[in-house]
Amino acid sequence: MKSRNQCPGCLSDSLSVVYEESYGGPGIRSYMARHYEGNASSAADACSYELVRCNSCTLAFQKQVPDDRLLDEIYNGWVPGTELDRTHRNYSLDDYRYLAEQVQYVIQYFGVPPGELSVLDFGFGWAHWSRMAMAYGCDVYGVELSEERIRHGRSVGIKVVELADLPAKKFHFIHTEQVFEHLTEPRAVLERLAQALAADGLIKISVPNAGPSLKKLARHGDFGALSPAHQMPIAPLEHVNAFNHDSLVAFGKTLGLKPVRPNFFKLYNSASGMLAAKNLARVLARPFYRHIFPRSTFVYFAHA
Ligand SMILES: [Zn+2]
């Protein structure tokens, strides 16, 4: 484990402790046993789950984070199988439809033929978003850490690149979905991505909203008393940055990015499947709850 003594968002060293419990403590121990299905070793037991809040930008984060060796152990040994076939089985028609809506939204935002759009899927995972963007004709690049996922990405046609080698001002759109909550050095990564973003480009950062979890934790003072759904956004060792809307916006601002409120006509125009009653309600409500109320942790950013 290694310790982060400055805010990983704004670099302030003015921090307040939100919660602390040893990795051997009862609440954390039972979470680890359930979440990792008995695969977790005792590698972290001598350390503490220490959640702190930055007094400057309000970002909550875990102070002690896994080093590279432990990260490798967690993601390749502890995490229960995330095989491609299982991931595919879990994707429903509505999931694919929502991906399509998001890709259509981006293409409409720029108002140019899809073939002229250069996009980067940062942390492309099993390439669901990338494949959708390719289906719409975009020129798709991707960055991934896992060798297995890189092989898969190449096999479906993603131009796989390294973060360090990203060309300057290249990409119209950069997609990040459930990535920034995992990064031990999120600032350095966003800085690099902002440099690779075209002057009129758009970057999506979507992370779990830790706001309700942090409120519950403050009220109960016991991680073990939280429901699994409330433990998830502040998951020990994995979701080491716990954003809410305000701290996510502050994070972008510290690197010269401003949030862009999506155009509602374009959001609705790219939403599909509206003729089924259950979809109509979802399609009408989602632009509001995702981009207006409550203030969410899915934000489109542009250069300020
Ligand atoms: Zn900060």
XYZ file of C-alpha atoms and ligand atoms in Angstrom:
305
model
C 0.000 0.000 0.000
C 1.062 3.599 -0.460
C -0.211 6.798 1.094
C -1.681 9.849 -0.664
C -1.009 12.843 1.566
C -2.304 15.454 -0.894
C -5.674 15.704 -2.596
C -5.369 13.685 -5.835
C -7.657 16.245 -7.525
C -6.312 19.687 -6.568
C -3.080 18.797 -4.686
C -4.143 20.606 -1.481
C -2.730 19.084 1.711
C -5.571 20.414 3.873
C -7.558 17.228 4.579
C -10.218 16.127 7.092
C -10.741 12.519 8.148
C -14.210 11.196 7.229
C -13.822 7.591 8.377
C -11.115 5.192 9.419
C -11.175 1.430 9.992
C -8.432 -1.170 9.844
C -8.600 -3.644 6.948
C -8.795 -6.263 9.697
C -11.835 -4.506 11.245
C -15.235 -6.250 11.221
C -17.053 -4.017 8.688
C -14.258 -3.981 6.128
C -13.471 -7.651 6.656
C -17.047 -8.758 5.956
C -17.233 -6.470 2.902
C -13.989 -7.989 1.537
C -15.181 -11.562 2.117
C -18.443 -10.910 0.267
C -17.146 -8.679 -2.530
C -14.149 -10.849 -3.439
C -15.988 -14.115 -2.799
C -13.255 -15.313 -0.439
C -10.388 -14.558 -2.861
C -8.904 -11.598 -0.936
C -5.549 -12.251 0.711
C -4.387 -10.551 3.903
C -2.118 -8.188 1.898
C -3.903 -5.043 3.146
C -4.594 -6.174 6.726
C -1.820 -4.104 8.307
C -3.246 -0.930 6.713
C -6.343 1.166 7.235
C -9.272 2.092 5.079
C -8.930 5.836 5.594
C -11.455 8.047 3.850
C -10.604 11.763 3.911
C -12.101 14.891 2.366
C -10.154 17.712 0.737
C -10.935 21.012 2.496
C -10.240 22.876 -0.726
C -12.096 21.101 -3.574
C -14.289 18.786 -1.365
C -13.157 15.577 -3.115
C -13.375 12.561 -0.796
C -10.724 9.920 -1.338
C -8.972 6.943 0.220
C -5.660 8.018 1.617
C -4.034 4.592 1.584
C -4.175 3.027 -1.856
C -2.782 -0.189 -3.312
C 0.659 -0.044 -4.918
C 1.141 -1.553 -8.381
C 1.850 -5.028 -7.030
C -1.314 -5.098 -4.923
C -3.396 -3.582 -7.765
C -2.265 -6.426 -9.965
C -3.206 -8.936 -7.252
C -6.657 -7.354 -6.732
C -7.703 -6.989 -10.369
C -6.167 -10.235 -11.612
C -6.616 -12.461 -8.584
C -9.322 -11.267 -6.218
C -11.981 -9.830 -8.492
C -14.315 -12.658 -9.463
C -14.211 -13.532 -13.156
C -15.102 -10.715 -15.531
C -14.898 -12.876 -18.622
C -16.060 -11.451 -21.886
C -18.937 -13.895 -22.293
C -20.313 -13.048 -18.859
C -20.118 -9.330 -19.618
C -21.897 -9.841 -22.911
C -24.625 -11.927 -21.286
C -25.316 -9.077 -18.857
C -25.846 -6.487 -21.608
C -29.520 -6.000 -22.399
C -31.171 -4.395 -25.411
C -31.722 -1.285 -23.303
C -28.015 -1.159 -22.407
C -27.037 -1.240 -26.087
C -29.767 1.266 -26.901
C -28.423 3.667 -24.276
C -24.898 3.294 -25.690
C -26.301 4.089 -29.129
C -28.080 7.172 -27.745
C -24.840 8.439 -26.241
C -22.870 7.903 -29.456
C -25.614 9.606 -31.493
C -25.626 12.495 -29.028
C -21.892 13.035 -29.510
C -22.152 12.932 -33.304
C -25.019 15.442 -33.257
C -23.076 17.676 -30.848
C -20.308 18.169 -33.404
C -22.634 18.372 -36.394
C -20.157 16.765 -38.801
C -20.246 13.425 -40.638
C -19.369 10.605 -38.181
C -16.398 9.572 -40.330
C -14.729 12.885 -39.524
C -14.871 12.321 -35.763
C -11.811 11.078 -33.959
C -12.723 9.589 -30.579
C -10.801 8.030 -27.706
C -12.257 5.425 -25.359
C -10.078 5.718 -22.269
C -10.242 2.468 -20.285
C -12.270 0.756 -23.009
C -12.848 -2.439 -21.045
C -14.622 -4.983 -23.235
C -15.097 -2.337 -25.944
C -18.874 -1.937 -25.740
C -18.821 1.832 -26.271
C -15.985 1.601 -28.801
C -17.795 -0.938 -30.946
C -20.929 1.221 -30.919
C -18.916 4.298 -31.980
C -17.306 2.230 -34.755
C -20.742 1.063 -35.897
C -21.681 4.720 -36.362
C -18.544 5.308 -38.439
C -16.290 7.121 -35.951
C -12.505 6.728 -35.983
C -11.937 4.961 -32.632
C -8.777 4.904 -30.528
C -8.535 3.315 -27.107
C -6.355 3.003 -24.019
C -6.504 -0.041 -21.727
C -4.253 -1.578 -19.096
C -5.297 -5.217 -19.154
C -3.474 -7.330 -21.752
C -6.528 -9.522 -22.269
C -8.735 -6.511 -22.994
C -6.103 -4.954 -25.256
C -6.044 -8.150 -27.334
C -9.827 -8.066 -27.534
C -9.841 -4.348 -28.413
C -7.409 -4.901 -31.276
C -9.423 -7.864 -32.540
C -12.541 -5.694 -32.910
C -10.654 -2.860 -34.620
C -9.797 -0.342 -31.898
C -6.562 1.558 -32.567
C -4.946 0.809 -29.217
C -2.587 3.524 -27.952
C -0.750 4.332 -24.699
C -1.667 7.261 -22.460
C 1.904 8.597 -22.719
C 1.784 8.582 -26.528
C -1.502 10.426 -27.114
C -1.195 13.025 -29.883
C -1.867 16.656 -28.848
C -5.328 18.151 -29.573
C -6.280 15.113 -31.580
C -9.639 13.913 -30.287
C -13.072 15.451 -30.755
C -14.472 13.251 -28.026
C -12.918 11.370 -25.124
C -15.075 8.780 -23.396
C -14.383 7.668 -19.805
C -16.941 5.451 -18.105
C -16.303 4.190 -14.554
C -12.587 4.943 -14.751
C -11.664 7.984 -12.666
C -12.880 6.557 -9.371
C -10.203 3.833 -9.716
C -7.146 5.961 -10.494
C -4.534 6.552 -7.785
C -3.280 9.604 -9.749
C -6.418 10.959 -11.465
C -5.013 14.462 -11.909
C -2.046 13.387 -14.028
C -4.377 11.309 -16.199
C -6.955 14.057 -16.763
C -4.159 16.520 -17.503
C -2.875 14.185 -20.223
C -6.364 13.647 -21.646
C -7.091 17.411 -21.687
C -3.920 17.906 -23.751
C -5.112 15.294 -26.233
C -8.566 16.919 -26.542
C -9.219 19.144 -29.577
C -9.826 22.850 -28.866
C -13.591 22.381 -29.374
C -13.567 18.820 -28.007
C -15.748 17.183 -25.377
C -14.752 14.777 -22.642
C -17.236 12.648 -20.740
C -16.403 11.683 -17.169
C -18.914 9.308 -15.615
C -18.214 7.917 -12.139
C -20.347 6.491 -9.317
C -22.022 9.206 -7.240
C -20.551 8.824 -3.747
C -22.629 11.668 -2.273
C -25.352 9.520 -0.652
C -22.767 6.971 0.616
C -20.717 9.684 2.301
C -23.850 11.091 3.976
C -24.844 7.637 5.260
C -21.330 6.955 6.498
C -21.293 10.281 8.366
C -24.645 9.382 9.971
C -23.899 5.756 10.935
C -20.136 5.981 11.475
C -19.847 2.325 10.450
C -18.875 1.129 6.953
C -20.196 -2.344 7.776
C -23.697 -0.926 8.432
C -24.035 0.407 4.862
C -25.961 -1.552 2.234
C -23.881 -3.064 -0.608
C -25.307 -0.359 -2.902
C -23.986 2.358 -0.592
C -20.647 0.595 -0.061
C -20.032 0.382 -3.831
C -19.166 4.069 -4.598
C -16.623 4.124 -1.732
C -15.423 0.532 -2.161
C -12.176 -0.104 -0.259
C -9.073 -0.493 -2.488
C -11.010 0.005 -5.745
C -13.098 3.190 -5.743
C -10.293 5.223 -4.232
C -11.728 8.575 -5.435
C -15.283 9.216 -4.193
C -16.778 11.995 -6.320
C -20.080 13.802 -6.028
C -21.289 16.341 -8.591
C -19.537 19.305 -6.972
C -16.158 17.625 -6.509
C -16.303 16.220 -10.068
C -16.938 19.682 -11.509
C -14.167 21.136 -9.288
C -11.814 18.402 -10.525
C -12.420 19.404 -14.149
C -12.052 23.093 -13.360
C -8.669 22.635 -11.705
C -7.410 21.437 -15.116
C -9.073 24.126 -17.247
C -12.242 22.224 -18.148
C -15.795 23.454 -17.724
C -18.956 21.361 -17.573
C -21.223 21.587 -20.590
C -24.934 21.116 -20.099
C -26.146 18.966 -22.981
C -28.667 20.351 -25.419
C -32.014 18.767 -24.549
C -33.311 18.654 -28.098
C -30.243 16.631 -29.085
C -30.534 14.352 -26.027
C -34.154 13.567 -26.854
C -33.508 13.360 -30.558
C -30.878 10.672 -29.992
C -33.086 8.730 -27.563
C -34.842 5.800 -29.175
C -37.362 3.101 -28.410
C -39.934 5.670 -27.265
C -42.991 3.854 -28.552
C -42.967 1.260 -25.757
C -44.614 2.738 -22.656
C -41.890 1.596 -20.281
C -39.260 3.094 -22.548
C -41.138 6.338 -23.011
C -40.991 7.096 -19.272
C -37.304 6.190 -19.126
C -36.414 8.106 -22.248
C -38.254 11.226 -21.089
C -36.872 11.106 -17.566
C -33.244 10.184 -18.182
C -31.962 13.451 -19.688
C -33.320 15.181 -16.555
C -32.047 12.908 -13.837
C -28.711 12.359 -15.534
C -27.931 15.918 -16.565
C -30.075 18.199 -14.371
C -31.496 16.745 -11.167
C -30.169 15.473 -8.907
C -26.842 16.836 -9.983
C -25.163 13.740 -11.275
C -21.657 12.392 -11.667
C -21.930 12.025 -15.450
C -20.571 15.291 -16.811
C -19.553 16.421 -20.281
C -16.561 18.781 -20.071
C -15.062 21.218 -22.628
C -12.005 23.456 -22.483
C -12.825 26.491 -20.291
Zn -8.766 18.924 -3.503
